[in-house]
PDB file of C-alpha atoms in Angstrom:
ATOM      1  CA  MET F1275     -27.944   9.582  18.977  1.00  0.00           C
ATOM      2  CA  LEU F1276     -31.268   9.455  20.765  1.00  0.00           C
ATOM      3  CA  GLN F1277     -31.526  10.988  24.226  1.00  0.00           C
ATOM      4  CA  MET F1278     -33.689   9.786  27.104  1.00  0.00           C
ATOM      5  CA  LYS F1279     -36.367  12.232  28.233  1.00  0.00           C
ATOM      6  CA  LEU F1280     -37.057  12.399  31.958  1.00  0.00           C
ATOM      7  CA  CYS F1281     -40.129  12.956  34.082  1.00  0.00           C
ATOM      8  CA  GLY F1282     -41.180  16.580  33.786  1.00  0.00           C
ATOM      9  CA  ASP F1283     -40.395  16.814  30.061  1.00  0.00           C
ATOM     10  CA  LEU F1284     -43.641  17.708  28.285  1.00  0.00           C
ATOM     11  CA  VAL F1285     -43.011  15.266  25.416  1.00  0.00           C
ATOM     12  CA  LEU F1286     -43.821  12.445  27.871  1.00  0.00           C
ATOM     13  CA  ARG F1287     -47.354  13.850  28.212  1.00  0.00           C
ATOM     14  CA  GLU F1288     -48.109  14.049  24.480  1.00  0.00           C
ATOM     15  CA  LYS F1289     -50.460  11.684  22.686  1.00  0.00           C
ATOM     16  CA  CYS F1290     -48.423  10.189  19.844  1.00  0.00           C
ATOM     17  CA  ALA F1291     -49.490  10.162  16.203  1.00  0.00           C
ATOM     18  CA  PRO F1292     -49.897   6.848  14.357  1.00  0.00           C
ATOM     19  CA  VAL F1293     -47.044   5.772  12.096  1.00  0.00           C
ATOM     20  CA  GLY F1294     -48.250   6.096   8.496  1.00  0.00           C
ATOM     21  CA  GLU F1295     -45.127   4.788   6.823  1.00  0.00           C
ATOM     22  CA  ILE F1296     -42.228   2.742   8.167  1.00  0.00           C
ATOM     23  CA  THR F1297     -39.248   4.914   7.290  1.00  0.00           C
ATOM     24  CA  PRO F1298     -35.505   4.243   7.631  1.00  0.00           C
ATOM     25  CA  ASP F1299     -35.510   6.845  10.447  1.00  0.00           C
ATOM     26  CA  ILE F1300     -38.100   4.851  12.400  1.00  0.00           C
ATOM     27  CA  LEU F1301     -36.206   1.583  11.860  1.00  0.00           C
ATOM     28  CA  ARG F1302     -32.958   3.247  12.980  1.00  0.00           C
ATOM     29  CA  ALA F1303     -34.678   4.727  16.037  1.00  0.00           C
ATOM     30  CA  MET F1304     -36.100   1.317  17.004  1.00  0.00           C
ATOM     31  CA  ASP F1305     -32.665  -0.322  16.727  1.00  0.00           C
ATOM     32  CA  GLU F1306     -31.126   2.421  18.851  1.00  0.00           C
ATOM     33  CA  MET F1307     -33.973   2.129  21.378  1.00  0.00           C
ATOM     34  CA  VAL F1308     -33.298  -1.618  21.756  1.00  0.00           C
ATOM     35  CA  GLN F1309     -29.633  -0.814  22.416  1.00  0.00           C
ATOM     36  CA  MET F1310     -30.526   1.920  24.961  1.00  0.00           C
ATOM     37  CA  MET F1311     -33.023  -0.371  26.685  1.00  0.00           C
ATOM     38  CA  ARG F1312     -30.380  -3.100  27.052  1.00  0.00           C
ATOM     39  CA  GLU F1313     -27.640  -0.704  28.204  1.00  0.00           C
ATOM     40  CA  GLN F1314     -29.923   0.651  30.931  1.00  0.00           C
ATOM     41  CA  ASN F1315     -31.200  -2.801  31.963  1.00  0.00           C
ATOM     42  CA  GLY F1316     -34.730  -1.880  30.907  1.00  0.00           C
ATOM     43  CA  VAL F1317     -37.404  -4.120  29.427  1.00  0.00           C
ATOM     44  CA  GLY F1318     -39.249  -1.549  27.319  1.00  0.00           C
ATOM     45  CA  LEU F1319     -38.925   1.853  25.714  1.00  0.00           C
ATOM     46  CA  ALA F1320     -41.535   3.933  23.914  1.00  0.00           C
ATOM     47  CA  ALA F1321     -40.851   6.564  21.238  1.00  0.00           C
ATOM     48  CA  PRO F1322     -41.787   9.630  23.353  1.00  0.00           C
ATOM     49  CA  GLN F1323     -39.130   8.619  25.878  1.00  0.00           C
ATOM     50  CA  VAL F1324     -36.555   9.461  23.176  1.00  0.00           C
ATOM     51  CA  ASN F1325     -38.412  12.603  22.010  1.00  0.00           C
ATOM     52  CA  ILE F1326     -40.299  11.013  19.077  1.00  0.00           C
ATOM     53  CA  THR F1327     -44.073  11.565  19.115  1.00  0.00           C
ATOM     54  CA  LYS F1328     -44.970   8.571  16.945  1.00  0.00           C
ATOM     55  CA  ARG F1329     -46.759   5.374  18.017  1.00  0.00           C
ATOM     56  CA  PHE F1330     -44.008   2.787  18.283  1.00  0.00           C
ATOM     57  CA  LEU F1331     -42.156   0.980  21.037  1.00  0.00           C
ATOM     58  CA  VAL F1332     -39.648  -1.731  21.730  1.00  0.00           C
ATOM     59  CA  MET F1333     -39.884  -4.265  24.521  1.00  0.00           C
ATOM     60  CA  MET F1334     -38.333  -7.486  25.703  1.00  0.00           C
ATOM     61  CA  ASN F1335     -39.890 -10.540  27.253  1.00  0.00           C
ATOM     62  CA  PRO F1336     -37.596 -10.917  30.300  1.00  0.00           C
ATOM     63  CA  ASP F1337     -38.257 -14.668  30.447  1.00  0.00           C
ATOM     64  CA  THR F1338     -37.196 -15.464  26.863  1.00  0.00           C
ATOM     65  CA  GLU F1339     -35.256 -12.263  25.980  1.00  0.00           C
ATOM     66  CA  GLU F1340     -37.356 -12.069  22.790  1.00  0.00           C
ATOM     67  CA  ILE F1341     -37.423  -8.504  21.439  1.00  0.00           C
ATOM     68  CA  PHE F1342     -40.657  -6.998  20.129  1.00  0.00           C
ATOM     69  CA  LYS F1343     -40.605  -3.946  17.853  1.00  0.00           C
ATOM     70  CA  MET F1344     -44.188  -2.703  17.766  1.00  0.00           C
ATOM     71  CA  ILE F1345     -45.521  -0.082  15.383  1.00  0.00           C
ATOM     72  CA  ASN F1346     -48.996   1.316  16.103  1.00  0.00           C
ATOM     73  CA  PRO F1347     -49.588  -1.182  18.952  1.00  0.00           C
ATOM     74  CA  LYS F1348     -53.135  -1.490  20.174  1.00  0.00           C
ATOM     75  CA  ILE F1349     -54.372  -3.384  23.219  1.00  0.00           C
ATOM     76  CA  VAL F1350     -57.632  -4.928  22.027  1.00  0.00           C
ATOM     77  CA  MET F1351     -58.519  -6.907  25.168  1.00  0.00           C
ATOM     78  CA  LYS F1352     -57.672  -6.581  28.860  1.00  0.00           C
ATOM     79  CA  SER F1353     -58.429  -9.346  31.341  1.00  0.00           C
ATOM     80  CA  ASP F1354     -60.849  -8.695  34.182  1.00  0.00           C
ATOM     81  CA  ASP F1355     -58.412 -10.160  36.696  1.00  0.00           C
ATOM     82  CA  VAL F1356     -55.778  -7.696  37.867  1.00  0.00           C
ATOM     83  CA  VAL F1357     -52.461  -8.002  39.614  1.00  0.00           C
ATOM     84  CA  SER F1358     -50.390  -5.502  41.573  1.00  0.00           C
ATOM     85  CA  MET F1359     -46.687  -5.454  40.831  1.00  0.00           C
ATOM     86  CA  GLU F1360     -43.726  -3.151  41.230  1.00  0.00           C
ATOM     87  CA  GLU F1361     -43.047  -0.924  38.203  1.00  0.00           C
ATOM     88  CA  GLY F1362     -40.303   1.495  37.337  1.00  0.00           C
ATOM     89  CA  CYS F1363     -39.488   3.585  34.291  1.00  0.00           C
ATOM     90  CA  LEU F1364     -36.276   4.678  32.578  1.00  0.00           C
ATOM     91  CA  SER F1365     -37.794   8.191  32.413  1.00  0.00           C
ATOM     92  CA  VAL F1366     -38.625   8.337  36.149  1.00  0.00           C
ATOM     93  CA  LEU F1367     -35.276   8.393  37.946  1.00  0.00           C
ATOM     94  CA  GLY F1368     -34.410   8.957  41.580  1.00  0.00           C
ATOM     95  CA  PRO F1369     -31.386  10.643  43.179  1.00  0.00           C
ATOM     96  CA  ASP F1370     -29.213   7.567  42.510  1.00  0.00           C
ATOM     97  CA  ASP F1371     -29.860   7.793  38.705  1.00  0.00           C
ATOM     98  CA  LEU F1372     -31.862   4.569  38.917  1.00  0.00           C
ATOM     99  CA  PRO F1373     -35.592   4.135  38.235  1.00  0.00           C
ATOM    100  CA  VAL F1374     -37.964   4.809  41.116  1.00  0.00           C
ATOM    101  CA  PHE F1375     -40.346   1.878  41.733  1.00  0.00           C
ATOM    102  CA  ALA F1376     -43.916   1.698  42.997  1.00  0.00           C
ATOM    103  CA  ASP F1377     -46.695  -0.900  43.010  1.00  0.00           C
ATOM    104  CA  VAL F1378     -49.167  -0.537  40.122  1.00  0.00           C
ATOM    105  CA  THR F1379     -52.322  -2.585  39.583  1.00  0.00           C
ATOM    106  CA  ARG F1380     -53.002  -3.625  35.978  1.00  0.00           C
ATOM    107  CA  PRO F1381     -54.875  -6.368  34.087  1.00  0.00           C
ATOM    108  CA  SER F1382     -52.919  -9.625  34.306  1.00  0.00           C
ATOM    109  CA  SER F1383     -53.249 -10.400  30.588  1.00  0.00           C
ATOM    110  CA  VAL F1384     -53.920  -8.548  27.342  1.00  0.00           C
ATOM    111  CA  ASP F1385     -54.357  -9.170  23.634  1.00  0.00           C
ATOM    112  CA  VAL F1386     -52.199  -6.876  21.523  1.00  0.00           C
ATOM    113  CA  GLU F1387     -52.161  -6.108  17.802  1.00  0.00           C
ATOM    114  CA  TRP F1388     -49.337  -4.261  16.052  1.00  0.00           C
ATOM    115  CA  MET F1389     -47.286  -4.020  12.902  1.00  0.00           C
ATOM    116  CA  ASP F1390     -43.722  -5.329  12.995  1.00  0.00           C
ATOM    117  CA  GLU F1391     -40.750  -3.509  11.459  1.00  0.00           C
ATOM    118  CA  ASN F1392     -41.418  -5.251   8.122  1.00  0.00           C
ATOM    119  CA  GLY F1393     -45.013  -3.998   7.971  1.00  0.00           C
ATOM    120  CA  LYS F1394     -46.510  -7.389   8.856  1.00  0.00           C
ATOM    121  CA  GLN F1395     -49.663  -7.388  11.025  1.00  0.00           C
ATOM    122  CA  MET F1396     -49.017  -9.207  14.289  1.00  0.00           C
ATOM    123  CA  ALA F1397     -51.130 -10.248  17.270  1.00  0.00           C
ATOM    124  CA  ALA F1398     -50.353 -11.893  20.595  1.00  0.00           C
ATOM    125  CA  HIS F1399     -51.931 -12.833  23.888  1.00  0.00           C
ATOM    126  CA  MET F1400     -49.586 -11.702  26.676  1.00  0.00           C
ATOM    127  CA  SER F1401     -49.697 -12.435  30.376  1.00  0.00           C
ATOM    128  CA  GLY F1402     -47.371 -11.907  33.316  1.00  0.00           C
ATOM    129  CA  LEU F1403     -44.439  -9.555  32.788  1.00  0.00           C
ATOM    130  CA  PRO F1404     -44.887  -9.133  28.999  1.00  0.00           C
ATOM    131  CA  ALA F1405     -48.512  -8.012  29.577  1.00  0.00           C
ATOM    132  CA  ARG F1406     -47.365  -5.486  32.175  1.00  0.00           C
ATOM    133  CA  ILE F1407     -44.560  -4.175  29.947  1.00  0.00           C
ATOM    134  CA  VAL F1408     -46.754  -3.702  26.872  1.00  0.00           C
ATOM    135  CA  GLN F1409     -49.386  -1.883  28.956  1.00  0.00           C
ATOM    136  CA  HIS F1410     -46.736   0.383  30.487  1.00  0.00           C
ATOM    137  CA  GLU F1411     -45.177   1.176  27.091  1.00  0.00           C
ATOM    138  CA  THR F1412     -48.468   1.732  25.226  1.00  0.00           C
ATOM    139  CA  ASP F1413     -49.475   4.098  28.053  1.00  0.00           C
ATOM    140  CA  HIS F1414     -46.410   6.180  27.131  1.00  0.00           C
ATOM    141  CA  LEU F1415     -47.833   6.553  23.609  1.00  0.00           C
ATOM    142  CA  ASP F1416     -50.920   8.188  25.158  1.00  0.00           C
ATOM    143  CA  GLY F1417     -48.952  10.498  27.471  1.00  0.00           C
ATOM    144  CA  ILE F1418     -49.607   8.355  30.563  1.00  0.00           C
ATOM    145  CA  LEU F1419     -46.900   7.509  33.104  1.00  0.00           C
ATOM    146  CA  PHE F1420     -47.083   4.700  35.675  1.00  0.00           C
ATOM    147  CA  ILE F1421     -47.148   7.327  38.439  1.00  0.00           C
ATOM    148  CA  ASP F1422     -50.594   8.381  37.164  1.00  0.00           C
ATOM    149  CA  TYR F1423     -51.984   5.127  38.611  1.00  0.00           C
ATOM    150  CA  LEU F1424     -50.699   5.871  42.115  1.00  0.00           C
ATOM    151  CA  SER F1425     -52.626   7.413  44.980  1.00  0.00           C
ATOM    152  CA  PRO F1426     -51.798  11.093  45.570  1.00  0.00           C
ATOM    153  CA  VAL F1427     -49.704  10.183  48.631  1.00  0.00           C
ATOM    154  CA  LYS F1428     -47.680   7.494  46.817  1.00  0.00           C
ATOM    155  CA  ARG F1429     -47.265   9.723  43.748  1.00  0.00           C
ATOM    156  CA  GLU F1430     -45.883  12.519  45.946  1.00  0.00           C
ATOM    157  CA  MET F1431     -43.417  10.052  47.528  1.00  0.00           C
ATOM    158  CA  VAL F1432     -42.156   9.074  44.061  1.00  0.00           C
ATOM    159  CA  MET F1433     -42.025  12.686  42.874  1.00  0.00           C
ATOM    160  CA  ARG F1434     -39.995  13.689  45.925  1.00  0.00           C
ATOM    161  CA  LYS F1435     -37.312  11.197  44.799  1.00  0.00           C
ATOM    162  CA  VAL F1436     -37.583  12.424  41.187  1.00  0.00           C
ATOM    163  CA  ARG F1437     -37.074  16.044  42.266  1.00  0.00           C
ATOM    164  CA  LYS F1438     -33.911  15.010  44.141  1.00  0.00           C
ATOM    165  CA  HIS F1439     -32.595  13.484  40.885  1.00  0.00           C
ATOM    166  CA  LYS F1440     -32.925  16.781  39.032  1.00  0.00           C
ATOM    167  CA  LYS F1441     -30.731  18.742  41.455  1.00  0.00           C
TER     168      LYS F1441
END
């Protein structure tokens, strides 16, 4: 059973290694990650969040509920236009055991390439929530958390809530 890693765990700051071979362990982990994501009402989960330092993630388009299992995802284009929107993370919890939210500015659309669980090369143009989710989750693969985009004052406000969770 995979276990969620929380803010402060060093695995969340590691740069993940590319997946060389799609193994049964990776497929099992992705299935379990989809289940965890759904149980916790999340829309995305990256491998380091469950203590796996490989480049893969799962995400859901909240509008269609389509599930994406992405191996070695790569954002190949980011739009020049940006949008600010509230973001939270299943690894950044407050004192109520729920994600802490803060406004983050990101490109409004992206082009993404990845390999699906069958080894097929995939590509998509994403905008709106799916674009935000894939950016958030691919950041995890590079050891970046959404709080890294916040001003020092806002980041400290979020971290104050996170520290209360740990007590």
